[in-house]
Tab-separated table of C-alpha atoms and ligand atoms in Angstrom:
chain	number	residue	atom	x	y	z
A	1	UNK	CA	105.335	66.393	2.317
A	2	UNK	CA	101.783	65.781	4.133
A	3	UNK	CA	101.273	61.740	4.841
A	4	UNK	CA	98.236	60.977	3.540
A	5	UNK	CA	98.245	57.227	5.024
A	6	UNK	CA	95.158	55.978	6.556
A	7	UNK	CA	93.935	53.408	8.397
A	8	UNK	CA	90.035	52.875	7.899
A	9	UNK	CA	89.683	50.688	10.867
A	10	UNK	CA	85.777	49.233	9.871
A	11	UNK	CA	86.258	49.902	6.138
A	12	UNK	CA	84.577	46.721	4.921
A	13	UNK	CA	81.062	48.064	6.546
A	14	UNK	CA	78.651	50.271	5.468
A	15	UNK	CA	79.789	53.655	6.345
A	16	UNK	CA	83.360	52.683	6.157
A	17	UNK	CA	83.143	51.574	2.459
A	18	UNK	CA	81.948	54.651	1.540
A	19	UNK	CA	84.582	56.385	3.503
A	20	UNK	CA	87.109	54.299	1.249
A	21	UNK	CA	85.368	55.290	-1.648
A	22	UNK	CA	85.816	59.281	-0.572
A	23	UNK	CA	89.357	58.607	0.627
A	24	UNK	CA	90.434	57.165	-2.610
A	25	UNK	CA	88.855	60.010	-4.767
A	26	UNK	CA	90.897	62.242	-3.150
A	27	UNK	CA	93.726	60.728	-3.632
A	28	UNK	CA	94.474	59.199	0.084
A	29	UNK	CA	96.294	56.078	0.378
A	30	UNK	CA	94.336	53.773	2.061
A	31	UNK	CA	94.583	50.623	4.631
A	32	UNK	CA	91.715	48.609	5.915
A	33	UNK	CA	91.235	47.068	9.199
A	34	UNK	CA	88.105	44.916	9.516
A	35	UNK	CA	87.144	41.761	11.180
A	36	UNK	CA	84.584	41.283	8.743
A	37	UNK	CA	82.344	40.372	12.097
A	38	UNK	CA	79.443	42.566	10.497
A	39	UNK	CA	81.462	43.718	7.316
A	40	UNK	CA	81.463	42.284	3.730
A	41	UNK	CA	84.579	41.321	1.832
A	42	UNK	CA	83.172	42.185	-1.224
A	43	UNK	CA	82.710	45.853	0.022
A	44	UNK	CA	86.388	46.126	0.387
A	45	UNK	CA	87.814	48.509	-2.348
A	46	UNK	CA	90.223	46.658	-4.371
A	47	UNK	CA	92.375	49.536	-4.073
A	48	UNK	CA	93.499	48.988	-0.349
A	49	UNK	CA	95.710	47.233	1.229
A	50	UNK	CA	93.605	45.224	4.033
A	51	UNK	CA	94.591	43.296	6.906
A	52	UNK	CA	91.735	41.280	8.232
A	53	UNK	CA	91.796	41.039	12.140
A	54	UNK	CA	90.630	42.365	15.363
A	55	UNK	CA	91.223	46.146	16.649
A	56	UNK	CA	91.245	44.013	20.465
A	57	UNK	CA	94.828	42.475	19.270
A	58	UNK	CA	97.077	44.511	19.896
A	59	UNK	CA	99.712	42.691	18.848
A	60	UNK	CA	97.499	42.508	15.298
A	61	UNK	CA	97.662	46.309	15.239
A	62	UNK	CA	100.752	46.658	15.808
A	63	UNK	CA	101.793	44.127	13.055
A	64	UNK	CA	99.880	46.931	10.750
A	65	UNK	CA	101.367	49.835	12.331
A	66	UNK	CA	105.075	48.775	11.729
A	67	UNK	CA	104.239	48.287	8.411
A	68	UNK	CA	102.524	50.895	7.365
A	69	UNK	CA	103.191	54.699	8.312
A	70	UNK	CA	100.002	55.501	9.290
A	71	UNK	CA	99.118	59.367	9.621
A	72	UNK	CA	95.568	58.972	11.077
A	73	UNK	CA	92.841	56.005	11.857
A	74	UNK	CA	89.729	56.565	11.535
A	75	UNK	CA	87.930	54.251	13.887
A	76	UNK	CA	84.747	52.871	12.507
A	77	UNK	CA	84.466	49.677	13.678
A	78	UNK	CA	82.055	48.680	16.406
A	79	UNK	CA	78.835	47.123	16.756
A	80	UNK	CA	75.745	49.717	16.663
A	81	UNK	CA	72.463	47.991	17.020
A	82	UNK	CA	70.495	49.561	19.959
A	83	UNK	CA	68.185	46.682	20.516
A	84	UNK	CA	70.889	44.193	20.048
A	85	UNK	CA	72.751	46.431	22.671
A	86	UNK	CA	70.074	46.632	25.315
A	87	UNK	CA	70.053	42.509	25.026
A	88	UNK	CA	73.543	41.880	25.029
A	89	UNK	CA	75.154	44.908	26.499
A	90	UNK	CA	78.905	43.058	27.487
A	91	UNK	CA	79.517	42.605	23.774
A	92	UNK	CA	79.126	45.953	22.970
A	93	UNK	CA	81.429	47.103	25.963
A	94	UNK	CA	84.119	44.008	25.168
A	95	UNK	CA	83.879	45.315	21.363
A	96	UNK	CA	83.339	48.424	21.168
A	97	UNK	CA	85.279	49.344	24.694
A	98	UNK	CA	88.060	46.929	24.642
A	99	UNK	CA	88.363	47.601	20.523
A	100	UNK	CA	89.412	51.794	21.654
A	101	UNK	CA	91.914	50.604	24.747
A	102	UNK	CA	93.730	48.326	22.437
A	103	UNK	CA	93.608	50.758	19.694
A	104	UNK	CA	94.885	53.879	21.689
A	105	UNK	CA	97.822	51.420	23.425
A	106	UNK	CA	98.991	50.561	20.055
A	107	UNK	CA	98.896	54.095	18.150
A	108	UNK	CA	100.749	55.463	21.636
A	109	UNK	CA	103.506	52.408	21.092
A	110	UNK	CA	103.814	52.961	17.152
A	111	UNK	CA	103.904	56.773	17.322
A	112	UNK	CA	100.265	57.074	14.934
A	113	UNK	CA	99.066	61.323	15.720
A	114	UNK	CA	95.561	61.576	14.192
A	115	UNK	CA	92.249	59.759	15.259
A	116	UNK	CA	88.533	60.600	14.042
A	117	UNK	CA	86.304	58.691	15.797
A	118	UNK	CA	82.706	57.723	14.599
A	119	UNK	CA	80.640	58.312	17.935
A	120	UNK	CA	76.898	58.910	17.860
A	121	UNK	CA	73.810	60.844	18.765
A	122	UNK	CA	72.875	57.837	20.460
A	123	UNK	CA	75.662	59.388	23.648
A	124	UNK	CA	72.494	62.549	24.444
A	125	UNK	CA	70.107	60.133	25.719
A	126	UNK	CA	66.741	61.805	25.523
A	127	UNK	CA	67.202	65.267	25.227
A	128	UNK	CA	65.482	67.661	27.541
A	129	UNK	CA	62.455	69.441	25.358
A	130	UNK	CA	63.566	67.461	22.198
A	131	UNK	CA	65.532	70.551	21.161
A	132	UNK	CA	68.333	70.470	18.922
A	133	UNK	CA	71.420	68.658	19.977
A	134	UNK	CA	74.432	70.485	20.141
A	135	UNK	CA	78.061	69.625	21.332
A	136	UNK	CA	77.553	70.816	24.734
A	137	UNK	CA	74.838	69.151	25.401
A	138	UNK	CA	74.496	66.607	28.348
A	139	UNK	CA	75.456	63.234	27.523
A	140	UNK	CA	73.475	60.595	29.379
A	141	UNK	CA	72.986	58.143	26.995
A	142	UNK	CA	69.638	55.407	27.756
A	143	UNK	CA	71.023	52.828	25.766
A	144	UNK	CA	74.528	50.505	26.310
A	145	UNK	CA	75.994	50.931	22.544
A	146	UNK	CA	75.657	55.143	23.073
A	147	UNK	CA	76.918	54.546	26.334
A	148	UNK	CA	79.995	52.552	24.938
A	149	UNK	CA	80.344	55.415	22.530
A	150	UNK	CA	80.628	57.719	25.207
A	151	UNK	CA	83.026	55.778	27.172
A	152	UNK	CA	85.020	55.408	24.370
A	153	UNK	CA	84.956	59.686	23.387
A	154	UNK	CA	85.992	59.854	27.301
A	155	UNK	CA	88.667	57.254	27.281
A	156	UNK	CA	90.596	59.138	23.664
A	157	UNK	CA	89.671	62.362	25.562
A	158	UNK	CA	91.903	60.841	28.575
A	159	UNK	CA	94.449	59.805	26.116
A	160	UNK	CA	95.215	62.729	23.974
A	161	UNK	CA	95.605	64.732	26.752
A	162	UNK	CA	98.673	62.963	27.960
A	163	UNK	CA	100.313	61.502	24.927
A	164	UNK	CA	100.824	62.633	21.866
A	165	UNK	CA	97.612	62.361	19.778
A	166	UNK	CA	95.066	64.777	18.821
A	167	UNK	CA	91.184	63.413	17.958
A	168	UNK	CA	88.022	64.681	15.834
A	169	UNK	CA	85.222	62.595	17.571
A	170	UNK	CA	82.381	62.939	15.010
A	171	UNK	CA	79.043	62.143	16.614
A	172	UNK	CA	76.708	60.873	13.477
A	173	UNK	CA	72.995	61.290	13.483
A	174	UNK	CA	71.580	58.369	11.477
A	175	UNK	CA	73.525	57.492	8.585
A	176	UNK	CA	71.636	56.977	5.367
A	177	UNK	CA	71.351	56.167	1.848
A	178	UNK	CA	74.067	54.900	-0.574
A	179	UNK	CA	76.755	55.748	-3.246
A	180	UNK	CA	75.068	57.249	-6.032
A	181	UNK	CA	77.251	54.773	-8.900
A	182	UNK	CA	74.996	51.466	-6.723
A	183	UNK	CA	77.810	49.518	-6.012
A	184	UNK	CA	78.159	50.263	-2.402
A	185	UNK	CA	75.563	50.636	-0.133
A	186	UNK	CA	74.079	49.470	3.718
A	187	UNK	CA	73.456	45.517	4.045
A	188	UNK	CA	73.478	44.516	7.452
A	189	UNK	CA	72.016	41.128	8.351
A	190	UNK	CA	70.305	41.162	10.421
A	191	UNK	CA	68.979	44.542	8.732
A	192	UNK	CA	67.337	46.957	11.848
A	193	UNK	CA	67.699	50.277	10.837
A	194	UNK	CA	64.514	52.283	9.579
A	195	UNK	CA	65.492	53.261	5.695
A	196	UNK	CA	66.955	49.844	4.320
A	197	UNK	CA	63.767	47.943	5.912
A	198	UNK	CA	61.568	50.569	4.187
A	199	UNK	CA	63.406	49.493	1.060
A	200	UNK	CA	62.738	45.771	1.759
A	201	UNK	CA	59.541	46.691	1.892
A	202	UNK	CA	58.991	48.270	-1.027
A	203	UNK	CA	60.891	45.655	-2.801
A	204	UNK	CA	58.491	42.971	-2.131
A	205	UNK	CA	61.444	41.110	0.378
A	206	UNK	CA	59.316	41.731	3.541
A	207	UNK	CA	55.593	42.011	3.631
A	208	UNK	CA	55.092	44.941	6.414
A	209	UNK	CA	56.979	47.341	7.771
A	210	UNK	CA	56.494	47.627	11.907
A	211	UNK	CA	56.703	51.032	13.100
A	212	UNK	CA	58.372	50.955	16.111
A	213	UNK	CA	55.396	53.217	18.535
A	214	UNK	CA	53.185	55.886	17.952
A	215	UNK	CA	53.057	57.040	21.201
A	216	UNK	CA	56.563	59.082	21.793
A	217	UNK	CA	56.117	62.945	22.402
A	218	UNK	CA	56.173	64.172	18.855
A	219	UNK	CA	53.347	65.657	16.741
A	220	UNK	CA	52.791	62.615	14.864
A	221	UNK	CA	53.492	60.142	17.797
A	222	UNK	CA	56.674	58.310	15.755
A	223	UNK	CA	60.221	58.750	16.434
A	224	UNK	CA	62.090	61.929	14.704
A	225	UNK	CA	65.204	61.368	13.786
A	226	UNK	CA	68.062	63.164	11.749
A	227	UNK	CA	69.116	61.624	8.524
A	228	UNK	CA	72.279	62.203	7.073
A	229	UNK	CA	73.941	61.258	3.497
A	230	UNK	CA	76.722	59.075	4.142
A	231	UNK	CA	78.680	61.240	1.152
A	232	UNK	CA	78.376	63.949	3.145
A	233	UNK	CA	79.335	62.243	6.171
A	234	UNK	CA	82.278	61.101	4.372
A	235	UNK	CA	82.917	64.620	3.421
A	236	UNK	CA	82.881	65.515	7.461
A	237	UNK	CA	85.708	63.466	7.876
A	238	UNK	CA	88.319	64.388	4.911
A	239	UNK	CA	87.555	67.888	6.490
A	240	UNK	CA	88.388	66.298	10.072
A	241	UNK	CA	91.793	64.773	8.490
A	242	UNK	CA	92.100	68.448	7.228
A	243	UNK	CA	91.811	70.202	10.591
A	244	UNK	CA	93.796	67.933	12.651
A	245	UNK	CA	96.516	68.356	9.889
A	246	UNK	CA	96.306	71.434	10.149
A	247	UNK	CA	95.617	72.847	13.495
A	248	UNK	CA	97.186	69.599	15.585
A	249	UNK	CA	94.589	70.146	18.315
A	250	UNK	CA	91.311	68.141	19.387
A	251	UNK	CA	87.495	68.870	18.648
A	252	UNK	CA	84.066	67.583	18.658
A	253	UNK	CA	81.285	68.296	16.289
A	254	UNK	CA	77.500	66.897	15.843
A	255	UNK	CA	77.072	65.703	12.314
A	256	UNK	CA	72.979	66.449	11.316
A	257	UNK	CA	71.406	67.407	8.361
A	258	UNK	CA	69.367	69.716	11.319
A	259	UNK	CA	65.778	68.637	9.852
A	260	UNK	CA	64.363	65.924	11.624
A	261	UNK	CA	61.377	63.155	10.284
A	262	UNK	CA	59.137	60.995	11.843
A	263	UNK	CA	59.127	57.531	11.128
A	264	UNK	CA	55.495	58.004	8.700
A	265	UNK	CA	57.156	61.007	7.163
A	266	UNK	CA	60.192	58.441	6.221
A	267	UNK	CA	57.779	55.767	4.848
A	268	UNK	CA	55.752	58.539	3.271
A	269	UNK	CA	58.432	59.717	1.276
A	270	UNK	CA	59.687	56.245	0.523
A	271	UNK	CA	56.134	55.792	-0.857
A	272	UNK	CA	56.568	58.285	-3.246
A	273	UNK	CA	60.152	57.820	-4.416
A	274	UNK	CA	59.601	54.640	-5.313
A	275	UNK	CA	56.020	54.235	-6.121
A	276	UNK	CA	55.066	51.546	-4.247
A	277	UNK	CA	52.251	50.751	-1.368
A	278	UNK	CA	54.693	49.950	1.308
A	279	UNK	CA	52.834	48.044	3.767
A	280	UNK	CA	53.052	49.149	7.224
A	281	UNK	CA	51.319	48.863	11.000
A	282	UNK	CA	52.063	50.218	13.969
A	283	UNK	CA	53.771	48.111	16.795
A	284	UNK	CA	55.420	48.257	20.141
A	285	UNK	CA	57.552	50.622	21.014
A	286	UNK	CA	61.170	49.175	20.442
A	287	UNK	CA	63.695	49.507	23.906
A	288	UNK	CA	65.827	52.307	24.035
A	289	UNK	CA	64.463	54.251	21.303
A	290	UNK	CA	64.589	58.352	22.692
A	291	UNK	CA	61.240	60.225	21.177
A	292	UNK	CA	63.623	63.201	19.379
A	293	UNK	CA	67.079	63.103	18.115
A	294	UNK	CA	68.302	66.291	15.862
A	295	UNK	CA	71.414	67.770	15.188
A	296	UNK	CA	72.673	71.620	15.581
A	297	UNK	CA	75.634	71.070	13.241
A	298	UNK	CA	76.195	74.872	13.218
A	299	UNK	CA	79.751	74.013	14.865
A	300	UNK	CA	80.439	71.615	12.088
A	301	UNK	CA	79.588	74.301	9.509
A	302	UNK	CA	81.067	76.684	11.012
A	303	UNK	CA	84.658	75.416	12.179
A	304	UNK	CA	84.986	72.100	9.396
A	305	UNK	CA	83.197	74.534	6.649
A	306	UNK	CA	81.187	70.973	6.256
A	307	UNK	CA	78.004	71.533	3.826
A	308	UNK	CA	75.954	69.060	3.692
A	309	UNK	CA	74.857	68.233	0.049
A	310	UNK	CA	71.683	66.621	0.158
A	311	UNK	CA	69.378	68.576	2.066
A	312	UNK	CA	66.437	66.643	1.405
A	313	UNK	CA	65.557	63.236	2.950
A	314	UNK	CA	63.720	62.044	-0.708
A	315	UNK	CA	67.350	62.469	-2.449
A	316	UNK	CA	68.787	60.703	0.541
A	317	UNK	CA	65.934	57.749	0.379
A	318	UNK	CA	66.255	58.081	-4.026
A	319	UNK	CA	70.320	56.813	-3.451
A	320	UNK	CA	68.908	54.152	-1.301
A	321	UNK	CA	66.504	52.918	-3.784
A	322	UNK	CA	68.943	52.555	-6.627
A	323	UNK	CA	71.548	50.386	-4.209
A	324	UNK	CA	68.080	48.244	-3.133
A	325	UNK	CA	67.361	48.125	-7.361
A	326	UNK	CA	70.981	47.094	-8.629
A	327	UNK	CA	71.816	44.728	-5.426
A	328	UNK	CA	68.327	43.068	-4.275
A	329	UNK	CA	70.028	40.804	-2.041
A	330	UNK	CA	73.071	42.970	-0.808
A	331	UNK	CA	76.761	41.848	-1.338
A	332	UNK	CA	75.325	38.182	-1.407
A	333	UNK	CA	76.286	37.621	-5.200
B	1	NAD	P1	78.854	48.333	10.180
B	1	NAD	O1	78.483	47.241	11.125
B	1	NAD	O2	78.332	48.258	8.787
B	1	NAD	O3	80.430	48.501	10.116
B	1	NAD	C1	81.287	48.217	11.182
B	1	NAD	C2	82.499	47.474	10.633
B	1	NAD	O4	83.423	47.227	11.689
B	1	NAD	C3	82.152	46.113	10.033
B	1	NAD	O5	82.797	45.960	8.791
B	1	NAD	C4	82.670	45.113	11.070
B	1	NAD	O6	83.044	43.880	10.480
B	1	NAD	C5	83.840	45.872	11.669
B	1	NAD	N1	84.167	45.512	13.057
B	1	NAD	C6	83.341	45.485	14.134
B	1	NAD	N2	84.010	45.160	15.239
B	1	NAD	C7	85.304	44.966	14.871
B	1	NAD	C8	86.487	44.627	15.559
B	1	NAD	N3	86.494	44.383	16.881
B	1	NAD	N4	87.649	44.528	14.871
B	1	NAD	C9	87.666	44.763	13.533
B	1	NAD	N5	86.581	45.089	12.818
B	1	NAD	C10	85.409	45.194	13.485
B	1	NAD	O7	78.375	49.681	10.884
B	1	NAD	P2	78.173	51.146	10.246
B	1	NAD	O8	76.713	51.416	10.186
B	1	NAD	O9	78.997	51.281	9.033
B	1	NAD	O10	78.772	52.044	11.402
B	1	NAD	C11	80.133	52.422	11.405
B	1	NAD	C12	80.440	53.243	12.643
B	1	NAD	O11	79.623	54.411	12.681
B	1	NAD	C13	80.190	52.502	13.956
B	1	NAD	O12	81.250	52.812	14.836
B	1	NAD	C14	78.895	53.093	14.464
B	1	NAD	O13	78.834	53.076	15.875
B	1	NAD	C15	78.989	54.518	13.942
B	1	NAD	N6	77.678	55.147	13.752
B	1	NAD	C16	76.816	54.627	12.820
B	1	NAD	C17	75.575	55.249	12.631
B	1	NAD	C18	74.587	54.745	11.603
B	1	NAD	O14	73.543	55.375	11.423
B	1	NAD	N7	74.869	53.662	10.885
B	1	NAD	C19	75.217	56.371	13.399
B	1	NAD	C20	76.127	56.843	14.353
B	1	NAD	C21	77.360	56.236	14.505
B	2	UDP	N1	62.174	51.902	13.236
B	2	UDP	C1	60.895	51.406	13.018
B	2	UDP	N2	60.773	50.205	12.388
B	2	UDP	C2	61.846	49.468	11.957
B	2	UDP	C3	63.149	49.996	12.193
B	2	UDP	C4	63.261	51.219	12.835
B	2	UDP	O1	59.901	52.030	13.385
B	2	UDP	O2	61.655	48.357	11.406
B	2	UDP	C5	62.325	53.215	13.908
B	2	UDP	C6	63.123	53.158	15.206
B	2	UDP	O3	62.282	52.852	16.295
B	2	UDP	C7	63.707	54.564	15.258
B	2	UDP	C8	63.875	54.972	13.795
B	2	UDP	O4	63.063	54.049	13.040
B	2	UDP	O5	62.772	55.434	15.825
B	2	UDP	C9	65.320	54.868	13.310
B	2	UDP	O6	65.821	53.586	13.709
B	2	UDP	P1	67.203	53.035	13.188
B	2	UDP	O7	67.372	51.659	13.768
B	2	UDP	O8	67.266	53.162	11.710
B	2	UDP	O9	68.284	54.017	13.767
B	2	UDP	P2	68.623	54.495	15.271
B	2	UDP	O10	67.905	55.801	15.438
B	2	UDP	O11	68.185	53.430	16.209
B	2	UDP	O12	70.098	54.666	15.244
C-alpha cells in the first residue's frame, strides 16, 4: 500500500499551513516540523502530529525520522525576505543552507525517498529582456536568499544523484492570497511582501502604502511580478508527491500563474476589491528587487497536469481580503 506519511518541514508558516490544509483534505497523514522562528503555533492544524525544533539538528530530525515512517518532506522552511537577506545575508546561508545539509544527512541516514523543495523565482536574477522564465533559464540570482535557494536546488541535485532520493524542486513565483474558509492566511511580522501591506492599507492599520520605484524597465515603471494562489500552489505539490510516487525520478518546474502585474496594477485592483482609497506614494527603489519576474509554467502544465484555478489576480487579492476581514491582527488572538 502507497505511504502517504509526510513531513511538512515549515508547516506552521504561511504557505506551509495551507499545504497542511491540502494534505489533510486528501487524506495524507501529516507531521510538522517548525521552529516557529517566523511560524505561528496557532496555524498548526490540530490534526498533525508536530515536533517543534530546528531542521539544523540533526540529531532533532532524526529523533522524527525514527519515529515516524516518513515517505516524503516537503521542505518549506527557510527565511525569504529579500531586503532582510541583502542586510543579513549569513543568516540566510546558516538557515536556509545549513537547514538542507542537515536535512539531506538525516533523510540519507533514516532511509526517507521523496523531497519537494520550495525554491523560488528569486534563483533567475534579472532575466535577460524580462521574458518569461522558464526552467532552463540561467540562474544568477542578485539577491543572497535566491542565491541560498539555488545553492540549496544544487546541493539536493548533488545528493540525489548519489544516494537514494529523488526531488521535485518547485520554484514559486510570489505566493498570494489565503484559504477561502479565513482561518488561515499570510501574517508575517514584520509584514514585507506587496499584497498583505496593500491589505493593511486598506484596513486602516497603516496609513500609506510605499511603492517600492517607478523607475524599473516596465511600461508603467513598477515592478511586475507573478502572483500565484497558494491553493493552487498547494495543488503543485500533491501532484509533485504524485509524480515522484510514481515515476521515482527527479524534476524541476516554474510555478506562475504566467500573467504578470505591476505594483499600481496590484493596488489598483486592491482598490476595487475592497472599496477603499488605499493611500499610496512612490518611494525608493527597494535593494535587490529585479524589474520583471514571470513564469512559463507550460512544463508544470504539461508534465504535473497542474491547472491553476484562479486565473485572475482580483480573486487572488478577494481571498486575501476576507483573511485581512475575519483576522485584523493575524494569529495574534
Ligand atoms: P514563512 O516564513 O511563513 O514560513 C517558513 C516557516 O519555516 C515558518 O513557520 C518558520 O518558523 C519555519 N522555519 C524557518 N527556519 C526554520 C528552521 N531552521 N527550522 C525549522 N523551522 C524553520 O514563509 P512562507 O512565505 O510560507 O515561505 C515558505 C517557503 O516558500 C520558503 O522556503 C520560501 O523560501 C518559499 N517561497 C516563498 C514565496 C512567497 O511568495 N512567500 C515565494 C517563493 C518561495
Ligand atoms: N513592494 C512595494 N511596496 C511594499 C512591498 C513590496 O512596492 O511595501 C514591491 C516590491 O518592491 C516588489 C513587489 O512589490 O516589486 C513584490 O514584493 P514582495 O516583497 O511581495 O515579493 P518579492 O517579489 O520580493 O518576493
Amino acid at each position: 500500500m502507497e505511504n502517504k506519511n509526510v513531513l511538512v518541514a515549515g508547516g506552521a508558516g504561511y504557505i506551509g499551513s495551507h499545504m497542511v490544509q491540502k494534505l489533510l483534505d486528501d487524506n495524507y497523514h501529516v507531521v510538522v516540523v517548525d521552529n516557529l522562528s517566523t511560524g505561528h503555533r496557532a496555524a498548526i492544524n490540530p490534526k498533525v502530529t508536530f515536533y517543534e525544533g530546528d531542521t539544523r539538528d540533526k540529531n532533532f530530525l532524526d529523533n522524527v525520522f525514527e519515529n515516524e515512517n516518513i515517505n516524503t518532506v516537503i521542505h518549506m522552511d527557510a527565511f525569504s525576505i529579500v531586503p532582510e537577506s541583502m542586510k543579513d545575508p549569513l543568516k540566510y546561508f546558516d538557515n536556509n543552507v545549513i537547514g538542507m545539509i542537515k536535512l539531506l544527512e538525516s533523510m540519507v541516514d533514516n532511509h526517507v525517498p521523496n523531497i519537494v523543495f520550495s525554491s523560488t523565482a528569486a534563483t533567475f536574477g534579472n532575466p535577460i529582456n524580462n521574458k518569461k522564465i522558464s526552467e532552463d533559464d540561467p540562474q544568477d540570482p542578485i539577491n543572497p536568499y535566491g542565491e541560498s535557494k539555488l545553492m540549496m536546488e544544487k546541493i539536493m541535485k548533488w545528493v540525489s544523484q548519489s544516494n537514494d532520493i529523488n526531488y521535485v524542486a518547485l520554484r514559486y513565483f510570489n505566493a498570494s492570497g489565503a484559504h477561502p474558509s479565513g482561518k488561515i492566511g499570510e501574517d508575517h511580522h514584520p509584514e514585507t511582501h506587496l499584497i498583505p501591506i496593500v491589505m493593511q492599507t486598506a484596513y486602516g492599520q497603516q496609513e500609506v502604502l510605499k511603492i517600492f520605484g517607478d523607475d524599473y524597465k516596465t511600461p508603467d515603471g513598477t515592478n511586475v511580478r507573478d502572483y500565484i494562489h497558494i491553493d493552487d500552489l498547494a495543488d503543485a505539490h500533491i501532484l509533485a508527491l504524485e509524480y515522484l510516487n510514481k515515476n521515482k525520478d527527479s524534476n524541476t518546474f516554474n510555478l506562475g500563474s504566467s500573467t504578470g502585474f505591476s505594483v499600481k496594477q496590484i493596488v489598483d485592483t486592491a482598490r476595487k476589491v475592497t472599496g477603499k482609497p488605499i493611500n499610496a506614494k512612490i518611494s525608493n527603489r527597494r535593494p535587490g528587487d529585479p524589474d520583471v519576474l514571470v513564469a512559463d509554467s507550460f512544463k508544470a502544465r504539461n508534465i504535473l497536469g497542474w491547472q491553476p484555478k484562479y486565473d485572475n489576480v482580483e480573486d487572488i487579492i478577494r481571498t486575501a481580503w476576507n483573511w485581512k476581514q475575519s483576522s485584523p491582527e493575524g494569529y495574534e488572538n
